[in-house]
Amino acid sequence: MLTSVIGYPRIGALRELKFASEKYFKGEMDADALEAVAKELRAAHIRSQKDAGIDFITSNDFSYYDCLLDTAVMCGIVPQRYRDLGLSETDTFFAMARGYQGKKGDVKALAMKKWFNTNYHYIVPELEDNTNIRCNSQKVFKEYEEAKANGVETKPVVIGAYTLLSLCRYTGNKTREDIADDVIAVYLEVIKGLKERGAKWIQFDEPSLIRDLDAKDKEFFLRLYQQILKEKNGIKILLQTYFGDVRDIYEELTALDLDGIGLDLVEGKQTMDLINRYGFPKDKLLFAGLVNGKNIWRNHYAKTLETLDALKEKGISVVLSTSCSLLHVPYTLDGEDKLSEDYKKHFAYAVEKLGELKELSSLAEDSPRIKNDAFIKNEALFNTGRDCADEEVQRRLAKIKDSDYVRLPERKEREQIQKKALNLPKFPTTTIGSFPQTLDVKKNRSSFRKGEISEDQYKAFNKEKIKRVIKWQEQTGLDVLVHGEYERNDMVEYFGESLSGFLFTEKAWVQSYGTRCVKPPIIWGDVSRKKPITVEWSVYAQSLTKLPVKGMLTGPVTILNWSFPREDISIKESMTQIALAIRDEVLDLEANGIRIIQIDEAALREKLPLRRSDWYSEYLDFAVPAFRLVHSGVKAETQIHTHMCYSEFTDIILAIDNMDADVITFEASRSDLLILDALKKFNFETEAGPGVYDIHSPRIPSVDEIVAALHKMRQKIADDKLWVNPDCGLKTRGEEETRSSLQNLVQAAKIIREEA
Ligand code: GLN
Ligand code: ZN
């Protein structure tokens, strides 16, 4: 049985691409040197797949920042304001991704959004009426030829026209229908160009097909592909879907003149039913996504083989594939020296998944599996129980009552009590939690980890930092302070380390956006809090000032969503366990005099099912209660904040209100404040701080710009409910730019107070 990989991690086993790009941004490396690093990575990644014996290897899955942005550039979809900068091709690309502030101008970055239900973020292409759509990129050709020169025949991938046009933002009057023909022409040119260069297959990724599609969507998709496929000129086309099933378009899709169709049998709950009900054409290859591209647990061979056998029995020609790109898992277990073999044997990262594909493909051909070593070893993993249960956790779960999910008194009443108790000015100013993680901060943490300094030294350093940041905030004139989060590497890993039930990795980096990677912990077993986690830092910070210092926690939904979850118990059960653990911390903070507690739910939307019909029953109905369980035990005067980033949450706004926090801060600046309309329309009750500037880019917002943003906000949010804050934590920023940005923010709040 042949094997296929949809896409491969591109940042490098040791995050080489990240470090090179960052040098480039700082002017310490030129474009050629950066490209040399990239080229070496591409070659190594393709080589690793080739050596593992994978048959369908993808090229052009590389990107300097994001593949959707590459695809937009391929079609010439570059907004005027970036073209006007007159930068090189590479720098125009980075200007769209990261914003540009320099000699040639001052332009914000394009919006960034979560890629379906993952923690990867894509750059939202913007389509203006005057965009001249044309084939504008040689990247796909170049990367195909590069792989070929390295001796590997690949299937080049581009994101398909339907997904591209579904994810674009249309800033003028034109719609996707208006530009379809121009876009089709680009795809035809790409097909032609690849054909001329000898490519045999092309992969078009169309994950948007797994969303709810209406008649117009279907018609539009078919219009695109009927035209594209008409001129495929002998090249074979694989239409690849992932992150779910294609229930709305299965019959039409399988009737198209495609050569391969990639279906997700891991997350696609109905994929098998669809195949059973409608069959699968004999003249096409089914790329069966059975090796999970998102989680790190070993594949259960017996189960996978059962599915493969069932497909074969139907006479379907199957290529065994990953369920999605391996971009979403870390590179290799090879460097995980601190995890013992007892744990490691349960996991497979990208490299190990190649091995699984290979083993499964030969097992699929091989009937007496019982005698096969790989099979026996795999069965043993799943048949012998893991050491992961905690009876105390089970007892606590069983005792939860409905009233534990309800905070009293009601929000309206609390609001008055809190206004009196906290006595904050109108339009209170605050930040989201972290302050710049300068090199000395990181060094302090890593020296402590390595045992080079004592715990006392480690803490003394952080306390100095806290002292400094408290003074800094007081001098800047902020109203609600934070301690700066110097002790945290990552908002999830930090908590995971203090909770039992989590496992940590050393090098399991996964790309989150651009050059940013995260290292998700693994939920291994039942979760509980061993001892107070943040109390000492928060209490110390609060002792230095009369202004309120926010306690800073990560919420259960985010901890779960940014970890690799268990596959042996439900997400709901895991989330509730984590909620109980964080609830303990909330109550301890309150008991120690912390008056405002922020519980970050940055990733609330992440596991929201991609189909509306599943939103509540399969997610919000337990995620929202999990958050409520965390804070329902506090007193009326304790103010609960939450924070969310990069969420498009206009459509789940009522669920967010229903989390029953007192204040929410969120990302808004990069999506042009679109969410404000929804707040007004739905009469949002929670006090709100839509970010007044974008912290994901190094540019400094001017006072005028912030005042203008606040003016827009005041039209939609009542004055007594509006907070003033950046749109996320400041840890990735430098100190100087942060200083100026926050001064401007406070200045803008003062101007608004005078107006109001
Ligand atoms: N409190 C966190 C911080 O400021 C929130 C980060 C986030 O939302 N991603 O860093
Ligand atoms: Zn955030």
Coordinates of C-alpha atoms in Angstrom, one line a residue, residues 34-580:
L34 CA 18.1 33.3 5.1
E35 CA 17.2 31.5 1.9
A36 CA 20.2 29.3 2.3
V37 CA 19.0 28.1 5.7
A38 CA 15.5 27.6 4.3
K39 CA 16.8 25.6 1.4
E40 CA 18.8 23.3 3.6
L41 CA 15.8 22.7 5.8
R42 CA 13.6 21.9 2.8
A43 CA 16.1 19.4 1.6
A44 CA 16.5 17.8 5.0
H45 CA 12.7 17.5 5.4
I46 CA 12.1 15.9 2.1
R47 CA 15.1 13.6 2.5
S48 CA 13.8 12.4 5.9
Q49 CA 10.5 11.4 4.2
K50 CA 12.2 9.8 1.3
D51 CA 14.4 7.8 3.6
A52 CA 11.4 6.6 5.6
G53 CA 10.0 5.2 2.3
I54 CA 7.1 7.6 1.9
D55 CA 5.7 7.5 -1.6
F56 CA 3.8 10.8 -1.9
I57 CA 6.0 13.5 -0.5
T58 CA 4.9 17.1 -0.6
S59 CA 6.9 20.1 -1.8
N60 CA 5.9 23.7 -1.4
D61 CA 4.6 23.0 2.1
F62 CA 7.5 25.3 3.1
S63 CA 6.8 29.0 3.9
Y64 CA 8.7 31.8 5.5
Y65 CA 5.6 32.7 7.4
D66 CA 2.4 31.2 6.2
C67 CA 1.2 29.1 3.3
L68 CA -2.0 30.9 2.8
L69 CA -0.1 34.1 2.4
D70 CA 2.1 32.4 -0.1
T71 CA -1.0 31.3 -2.0
A72 CA -2.4 34.8 -2.0
V73 CA 0.9 36.2 -3.2
M74 CA 0.9 33.4 -5.9
C75 CA -2.3 35.0 -7.2
G76 CA -1.0 38.6 -6.9
I77 CA -3.3 39.3 -4.0
V78 CA -1.2 42.0 -2.3
P79 CA -3.0 45.1 -1.0
Q80 CA -1.9 48.4 -2.5
R81 CA -0.5 49.8 0.8
Y82 CA 2.1 47.1 0.8
R83 CA 3.0 47.5 -2.8
D84 CA 3.4 51.2 -2.2
L85 CA 6.2 50.6 0.2
G86 CA 8.4 49.6 -2.7
L87 CA 10.1 46.8 -0.8
S88 CA 11.7 43.7 -2.2
E89 CA 9.5 40.7 -2.8
T90 CA 10.6 39.1 0.5
D91 CA 10.2 42.2 2.5
T92 CA 6.7 42.9 1.0
F93 CA 5.8 39.5 2.1
F94 CA 7.1 40.1 5.6
A95 CA 5.4 43.5 5.7
M96 CA 2.0 41.8 5.1
A97 CA 2.8 39.2 7.8
R98 CA 4.3 41.4 10.5
G99 CA 3.6 45.1 9.6
Y100 CA 6.3 47.5 8.5
Q101 CA 7.6 50.6 10.3
G102 CA 10.6 52.2 8.8
K103 CA 12.1 54.5 6.2
K104 CA 9.6 53.6 3.5
G105 CA 6.4 54.0 5.6
D106 CA 4.2 52.7 8.4
V107 CA 1.8 50.0 7.6
K108 CA 0.1 47.5 10.0
A109 CA 0.2 43.8 9.4
L110 CA -2.7 41.9 7.8
A111 CA -5.2 40.2 10.2
M112 CA -4.2 36.8 11.6
K113 CA -6.7 34.1 12.4
K114 CA -6.7 30.6 13.7
W115 CA -6.3 27.9 11.0
F116 CA -9.5 25.9 11.5
N117 CA -9.5 24.1 14.8
T118 CA -5.7 24.2 15.3
N119 CA -3.3 26.5 17.2
Y120 CA -1.7 27.5 13.9
H121 CA -2.5 31.0 12.7
Y122 CA -2.8 32.1 9.1
I123 CA -2.5 35.5 7.6
V124 CA -5.8 36.7 6.2
P125 CA -5.4 37.8 2.6
E126 CA -7.1 41.0 1.7
L127 CA -8.8 41.5 -1.6
E128 CA -9.2 45.0 -2.9
D129 CA -11.3 45.9 -5.9
N130 CA -8.3 47.0 -7.8
T131 CA -6.2 43.9 -7.1
N132 CA -4.7 42.6 -10.3
I133 CA -5.0 38.9 -10.0
R134 CA -2.4 37.1 -12.0
C135 CA 0.2 34.4 -11.5
N136 CA 2.8 36.2 -9.5
S137 CA 4.9 33.6 -7.9
Q138 CA 7.6 31.1 -8.9
K139 CA 7.7 29.6 -5.5
V140 CA 5.8 26.4 -6.2
F141 CA 7.8 25.8 -9.4
K142 CA 11.1 26.5 -7.7
E143 CA 10.4 24.2 -4.7
Y144 CA 9.2 21.4 -6.9
E145 CA 12.4 21.7 -9.1
E146 CA 14.6 22.0 -6.0
A147 CA 13.3 18.7 -4.6
K148 CA 13.7 17.1 -8.0
A149 CA 17.3 18.3 -8.2
N150 CA 17.7 16.6 -4.8
G151 CA 16.5 13.4 -6.4
V152 CA 13.0 13.4 -5.0
E153 CA 9.9 13.5 -7.1
T154 CA 7.2 15.3 -5.1
K155 CA 3.6 16.3 -5.3
P156 CA 3.7 20.1 -5.0
V157 CA 0.9 21.5 -2.8
V158 CA -1.0 24.7 -3.0
I159 CA -4.0 25.7 -1.0
G160 CA -6.9 25.3 -3.3
A161 CA -8.9 28.1 -4.9
Y162 CA -12.0 27.5 -2.9
T163 CA -10.3 27.6 0.5
L164 CA -8.3 30.6 -0.6
L165 CA -11.3 32.5 -1.7
S166 CA -13.3 31.4 1.4
L167 CA -10.6 32.8 3.8
C168 CA -9.9 36.1 2.0
R169 CA -11.3 39.3 3.3
Y170 CA -13.0 41.4 0.7
T171 CA -12.5 45.1 1.4
G172 CA -14.3 46.5 -1.6
N173 CA -17.4 45.7 -3.5
K174 CA -16.1 42.6 -5.3
T175 CA -17.1 39.2 -4.1
R176 CA -15.5 35.8 -4.6
E177 CA -17.8 35.2 -7.6
D178 CA -16.4 38.4 -9.3
I179 CA -12.8 37.3 -9.2
A180 CA -13.3 33.5 -9.7
D181 CA -12.3 33.5 -13.3
D182 CA -9.1 35.4 -12.7
V183 CA -8.2 33.0 -9.9
I184 CA -9.0 30.0 -12.0
A185 CA -6.6 31.4 -14.6
V186 CA -3.8 31.5 -12.0
Y187 CA -4.4 27.9 -11.0
L188 CA -4.4 26.8 -14.6
E189 CA -1.1 28.5 -15.1
V190 CA 0.3 26.8 -12.0
I191 CA -0.9 23.4 -13.4
K192 CA 0.7 24.2 -16.8
G193 CA 3.9 25.3 -15.2
L194 CA 4.2 22.3 -13.1
K195 CA 3.3 20.0 -15.9
E196 CA 6.1 21.5 -18.0
R197 CA 8.5 20.9 -15.2
G198 CA 7.6 17.3 -15.1
A199 CA 5.3 17.1 -12.1
K200 CA 3.0 14.1 -12.1
W201 CA 0.7 15.0 -9.2
I202 CA -0.5 18.3 -7.7
Q203 CA -2.2 18.5 -4.3
F204 CA -4.8 21.1 -3.8
D205 CA -5.6 21.5 -0.1
E206 CA -9.3 22.3 0.4
P207 CA -10.0 22.2 4.2
S208 CA -12.8 24.6 3.8
L209 CA -14.9 21.8 2.4
I210 CA -15.3 20.3 5.8
R211 CA -17.3 23.3 7.0
D212 CA -21.0 23.7 6.6
L213 CA -21.7 24.4 3.0
D214 CA -24.8 25.9 1.5
A215 CA -26.1 25.6 -2.0
K216 CA -24.2 28.7 -3.1
D217 CA -20.9 27.4 -1.6
K218 CA -21.3 24.1 -3.4
E219 CA -22.1 25.7 -6.7
F220 CA -19.1 28.0 -6.3
F221 CA -16.8 25.1 -5.5
L222 CA -18.0 23.1 -8.5
R223 CA -17.7 26.1 -10.8
L224 CA -14.1 26.5 -9.8
Y225 CA -13.1 22.8 -10.1
Q226 CA -15.1 22.1 -13.2
Q227 CA -13.0 24.7 -15.0
I228 CA -9.7 23.9 -13.3
L229 CA -10.0 20.2 -14.0
K230 CA -10.9 20.7 -17.6
E231 CA -7.4 21.8 -18.4
K232 CA -5.4 19.5 -16.2
N233 CA -3.6 18.2 -19.3
G234 CA -2.7 14.8 -18.0
I235 CA -1.3 15.9 -14.6
K236 CA -2.9 14.1 -11.7
I237 CA -4.8 16.1 -9.2
L238 CA -5.3 15.2 -5.5
L239 CA -7.9 17.2 -3.8
Q240 CA -6.9 17.0 -0.1
T241 CA -9.3 17.7 2.7
Y242 CA -8.7 17.6 6.5
F243 CA -9.9 18.5 10.0
G244 CA -13.3 16.9 9.4
D245 CA -15.6 15.2 6.9
V246 CA -17.1 16.5 3.7
R247 CA -20.7 15.5 4.3
D248 CA -22.2 18.4 2.4
I249 CA -20.4 17.8 -0.8
Y250 CA -19.3 14.2 -0.8
E251 CA -21.3 13.0 -3.8
E252 CA -20.4 16.0 -6.0
L253 CA -16.8 15.8 -5.0
T254 CA -16.4 12.1 -5.8
A255 CA -18.1 12.7 -9.2
L256 CA -15.4 15.3 -10.3
D257 CA -12.6 14.4 -12.6
L258 CA -10.1 14.1 -9.8
D259 CA -7.4 11.5 -9.6
G260 CA -7.2 11.3 -5.8
I261 CA -9.3 12.5 -3.0
G262 CA -7.9 12.9 0.5
L263 CA -10.4 12.3 3.3
D264 CA -9.9 12.6 7.0
L265 CA -10.8 9.4 8.9
V266 CA -9.5 10.7 12.2
E267 CA -11.5 13.9 12.7
G268 CA -14.0 13.2 10.0
K269 CA -16.7 11.6 12.1
Q270 CA -18.9 10.8 9.1
T271 CA -16.2 10.0 6.6
M272 CA -16.7 6.2 6.8
D273 CA -20.5 6.5 6.7
L274 CA -20.2 8.6 3.6
I275 CA -18.1 6.0 1.9
N276 CA -20.4 3.3 3.0
R277 CA -23.5 5.1 1.8
Y278 CA -22.3 6.5 -1.5
G279 CA -19.3 4.4 -2.3
F280 CA -16.0 5.6 -3.6
P281 CA -15.2 5.6 -7.3
K282 CA -12.9 2.8 -8.5
D283 CA -11.0 5.0 -10.9
K284 CA -9.7 7.3 -8.1
L285 CA -7.2 6.9 -5.3
L286 CA -8.6 7.4 -1.8
F287 CA -5.9 9.1 0.3
A288 CA -7.1 7.7 3.6
G289 CA -6.1 10.0 6.5
L290 CA -5.6 7.5 9.3
V291 CA -2.5 8.6 11.0
N292 CA -3.4 11.5 13.3
G293 CA -1.5 14.7 12.2
K294 CA -2.5 16.6 15.3
N295 CA -1.9 14.5 18.3
I296 CA 1.2 12.7 19.5
W297 CA -0.2 9.4 20.7
R298 CA 0.8 6.3 18.8
N299 CA -1.6 5.0 16.3
H300 CA -3.6 2.0 17.3
Y301 CA -2.7 -0.4 14.5
A302 CA -5.4 -2.9 15.1
K303 CA -8.1 -0.3 14.7
T304 CA -6.5 1.4 11.7
L305 CA -6.0 -1.9 10.0
E306 CA -9.7 -2.7 10.5
T307 CA -10.6 0.5 8.6
L308 CA -8.1 -0.3 5.9
D309 CA -9.4 -3.8 5.5
A310 CA -12.9 -2.5 5.2
L311 CA -11.9 0.0 2.5
K312 CA -10.0 -2.7 0.6
E313 CA -12.9 -5.0 0.8
K314 CA -15.0 -2.5 -1.1
G315 CA -12.4 -2.6 -3.8
I316 CA -11.2 1.0 -3.2
S317 CA -7.6 1.8 -4.1
V318 CA -6.2 3.2 -1.0
V319 CA -3.1 5.3 -0.3
L320 CA -2.5 5.5 3.5
S321 CA -2.1 9.1 4.6
T322 CA -1.7 11.4 7.6
S323 CA -5.1 13.0 8.6
C324 CA -3.7 16.5 8.1
S325 CA -0.3 18.2 7.7
L326 CA 2.3 17.1 10.2
L327 CA 2.9 20.8 10.8
H328 CA 0.8 20.4 13.9
V329 CA 3.0 17.9 15.7
P330 CA 6.6 18.3 16.8
Y331 CA 9.5 17.1 14.7
T332 CA 11.0 14.1 16.4
L333 CA 11.2 12.2 19.7
D334 CA 14.9 11.8 19.1
G335 CA 15.9 14.7 21.2
E336 CA 13.5 13.9 24.1
D337 CA 16.2 12.5 26.3
K338 CA 14.5 13.4 29.6
L339 CA 11.4 11.4 29.0
S340 CA 11.8 7.8 29.9
E341 CA 11.2 5.1 27.4
D342 CA 8.1 4.0 29.4
Y343 CA 6.5 7.3 28.3
K344 CA 8.1 7.8 25.0
K345 CA 6.9 4.5 23.6
H346 CA 3.4 5.8 23.7
F347 CA 4.2 8.8 21.4
A348 CA 4.9 9.5 17.8
Y349 CA 6.0 12.9 16.5
A350 CA 6.3 13.7 12.8
V351 CA 9.4 11.5 12.1
E352 CA 7.9 8.6 14.1
K353 CA 4.6 9.0 12.2
L354 CA 6.5 8.3 9.0
G355 CA 7.5 5.0 10.6
E356 CA 3.9 4.3 11.5
L357 CA 2.8 5.0 7.9
K358 CA 5.4 2.6 6.7
E359 CA 4.6 -0.2 9.2
L360 CA 0.9 0.1 8.6
S361 CA 1.3 0.0 4.9
S362 CA 3.1 -3.3 5.0
L363 CA 0.8 -4.7 7.7
A364 CA -2.2 -3.8 5.5
E365 CA -0.8 -6.2 2.8
D366 CA 0.1 -8.8 5.3
S367 CA -2.7 -11.0 6.6
P368 CA -1.2 -13.0 9.5
R369 CA -0.5 -9.9 11.6
I370 CA -0.5 -11.8 14.8
K371 CA 3.0 -12.8 14.1
N372 CA 4.3 -9.4 13.0
D373 CA 6.6 -7.8 15.6
A374 CA 5.5 -4.2 14.9
F375 CA 1.9 -5.3 15.4
I376 CA 2.6 -7.2 18.6
K377 CA 4.5 -4.3 20.0
N378 CA 1.7 -1.9 19.1
E379 CA -1.0 -4.2 20.6
A380 CA 1.0 -4.4 23.8
L381 CA 0.9 -0.6 24.1
F382 CA -2.8 -0.5 24.1
N383 CA -3.5 -3.6 26.0
T384 CA -1.4 -3.0 29.1
G385 CA -3.0 -0.1 31.2
R386 CA -1.1 3.2 31.5
D387 CA -0.4 4.5 35.0
C388 CA -2.7 7.5 34.8
A389 CA -5.6 7.3 37.2
D390 CA -6.0 9.3 40.4
E391 CA -8.8 8.2 42.7
E392 CA -9.0 11.5 44.6
V393 CA -9.6 13.3 41.3
Q394 CA -12.4 10.9 40.5
R395 CA -14.0 11.4 43.9
R396 CA -14.0 15.2 43.5
L397 CA -15.5 15.0 40.0
A398 CA -18.3 12.8 41.2
K399 CA -19.2 15.4 43.9
I400 CA -19.6 18.4 41.6
K401 CA -23.1 19.9 41.9
D402 CA -25.1 22.1 39.5
S403 CA -24.7 25.0 41.9
D404 CA -20.9 24.8 41.6
Y405 CA -21.3 26.2 38.1
V406 CA -23.1 29.4 39.2
R407 CA -21.5 32.5 40.7
L408 CA -23.7 34.6 43.0
P409 CA -24.7 37.4 43.3
E410 CA -25.5 38.1 39.7
R411 CA -23.2 40.2 37.6
K412 CA -25.2 43.4 37.7
E413 CA -25.2 43.4 41.5
R414 CA -21.5 42.4 41.6
E415 CA -20.6 45.3 39.3
Q416 CA -21.8 47.9 41.7
I417 CA -20.0 46.2 44.6
Q418 CA -16.8 46.0 42.7
K419 CA -17.0 49.6 41.5
K420 CA -17.1 50.7 45.1
A421 CA -14.5 48.3 46.3
L422 CA -11.9 49.0 43.6
N423 CA -12.6 52.7 43.0
L424 CA -11.1 52.8 39.5
P425 CA -11.3 55.8 37.2
K426 CA -13.5 55.7 34.1
F427 CA -11.9 53.8 31.2
P428 CA -9.5 52.0 33.4
T429 CA -6.2 51.2 31.9
T430 CA -4.4 47.8 32.2
T431 CA -2.3 45.3 30.3
I432 CA -2.9 41.7 29.6
G433 CA -0.3 40.2 31.9
S434 CA 3.2 39.6 30.6
F435 CA 5.9 42.3 30.2
P436 CA 8.8 42.0 27.8
Q437 CA 10.8 38.8 28.3
T438 CA 14.2 40.2 27.9
L439 CA 17.3 38.0 27.6
D440 CA 18.1 38.3 31.2
V441 CA 14.7 37.1 32.2
K442 CA 15.0 34.0 30.0
K443 CA 18.5 33.5 31.1
N444 CA 17.4 33.5 34.8
R445 CA 14.9 30.8 34.1
S446 CA 17.1 28.6 32.1
S447 CA 20.0 28.9 34.6
F448 CA 17.6 27.9 37.3
R449 CA 16.4 24.9 35.3
K450 CA 19.9 23.8 34.6
G451 CA 20.7 24.1 38.3
E452 CA 23.3 26.8 37.7
I453 CA 21.6 29.1 40.3
S454 CA 19.8 28.3 43.5
E455 CA 16.0 28.8 43.9
D456 CA 16.7 31.8 46.2
Q457 CA 18.8 33.4 43.5
Y458 CA 16.2 32.7 40.9
K459 CA 13.4 34.2 43.0
A460 CA 15.4 37.2 44.0
F461 CA 16.0 38.0 40.4
N462 CA 12.3 37.8 39.5
K463 CA 11.4 39.9 42.5
E464 CA 13.7 42.6 41.4
K465 CA 12.0 42.4 38.0
I466 CA 8.6 42.6 39.6
K467 CA 9.6 45.6 41.7
R468 CA 10.8 47.3 38.6
V469 CA 7.7 46.5 36.5
I470 CA 5.4 47.7 39.3
K471 CA 7.2 51.0 39.5
W472 CA 7.2 51.2 35.7
Q473 CA 3.5 50.7 35.5
E474 CA 2.9 53.2 38.3
Q475 CA 5.0 55.8 36.6
T476 CA 3.3 55.2 33.3
G477 CA 0.0 55.8 35.0
L478 CA -1.8 52.5 34.5
D479 CA -4.7 51.7 36.8
V480 CA -4.7 47.9 37.2
L481 CA -1.2 46.4 37.4
V482 CA 0.3 43.0 36.7
H483 CA 3.4 41.3 38.0
G484 CA 4.8 40.7 34.6
E485 CA 4.9 36.9 34.4
Y486 CA 8.7 36.7 34.5
E487 CA 8.5 33.2 35.9
R488 CA 6.6 31.9 32.9
N489 CA 8.0 30.4 29.8
D490 CA 4.6 29.8 28.4
M491 CA 1.1 30.3 29.8
V492 CA 0.1 26.7 29.6
E493 CA 3.4 24.9 30.2
Y494 CA 3.9 27.0 33.4
F495 CA 0.7 25.7 34.9
G496 CA 1.1 22.2 33.6
E497 CA 4.4 22.0 35.4
S498 CA 2.7 22.6 38.7
L499 CA -0.2 20.3 38.1
S500 CA 0.0 16.6 38.4
G501 CA -1.0 14.6 35.4
F502 CA 1.1 16.5 32.8
L503 CA 4.2 15.4 31.0
F504 CA 6.8 17.8 29.5
T505 CA 9.0 17.6 26.5
E506 CA 12.2 19.4 25.8
K507 CA 12.0 20.0 22.1
A508 CA 8.5 19.3 21.1
W509 CA 8.0 22.7 19.4
V510 CA 5.0 23.3 17.1
Q511 CA 4.6 26.3 15.0
S512 CA 1.9 28.7 16.2
Y513 CA 2.4 31.6 13.8
G514 CA 5.3 32.9 11.7
T515 CA 8.4 32.4 13.8
R516 CA 6.5 31.7 17.0
C517 CA 6.4 28.1 18.3
V518 CA 4.8 26.6 21.3
K519 CA 5.7 23.5 23.2
P520 CA 2.5 22.0 24.3
P521 CA 2.6 19.7 27.4
I522 CA 1.0 16.3 27.2
I523 CA -1.9 15.4 29.4
W524 CA -0.9 12.0 30.6
G525 CA -3.2 11.3 33.5
D526 CA -5.8 12.7 35.9
V527 CA -5.1 16.3 36.8
S528 CA -4.9 18.0 40.1
R529 CA -3.1 20.9 41.8
K530 CA -0.1 19.8 43.9
K531 CA 0.4 23.2 45.7
P532 CA -0.2 26.9 45.2
I533 CA 1.3 28.0 41.9
T534 CA 1.2 31.8 41.5
V535 CA 0.3 33.0 44.9
E536 CA 3.8 34.0 46.1
W537 CA 4.5 36.1 43.0
S538 CA 1.1 37.8 43.1
V539 CA 1.2 38.5 46.8
Y540 CA 4.7 40.0 46.5
A541 CA 3.7 42.2 43.6
Q542 CA 0.6 43.4 45.5
S543 CA 2.7 44.2 48.6
L544 CA 4.6 46.8 46.5
T545 CA 1.7 49.0 45.5
K546 CA -1.7 50.3 46.6
L547 CA -3.1 49.9 43.1
P548 CA -4.7 46.5 42.4
V549 CA -2.5 43.9 40.9
K550 CA -4.2 41.2 38.9
G551 CA -3.6 37.6 39.7
M552 CA -2.9 35.9 36.5
L553 CA -4.0 32.4 35.6
T554 CA -4.6 30.3 32.6
G555 CA -8.1 28.8 32.3
P556 CA -9.0 25.2 31.9
V557 CA -10.2 25.4 28.3
T558 CA -6.9 27.0 27.2
I559 CA -4.8 24.6 29.2
L560 CA -6.6 21.7 27.6
N561 CA -6.6 23.2 24.1
W562 CA -2.9 24.0 24.1
S563 CA -1.9 20.6 25.4
F564 CA -1.9 17.3 23.6
P565 CA -5.0 15.8 25.0
R566 CA -5.6 12.3 26.2
E567 CA -7.4 10.0 23.8
D568 CA -8.6 7.5 26.4
I569 CA -11.0 9.9 28.2
S570 CA -13.3 12.6 26.9
I571 CA -12.2 16.3 26.4
K572 CA -15.0 17.2 28.7
E573 CA -13.7 15.1 31.6
S574 CA -10.2 16.4 31.2
M575 CA -11.3 19.9 31.1
T576 CA -13.4 19.6 34.2
Q577 CA -10.5 18.1 36.1
I578 CA -8.3 21.0 35.1
A579 CA -11.1 23.5 36.1
L580 CA -11.1 22.0 39.6

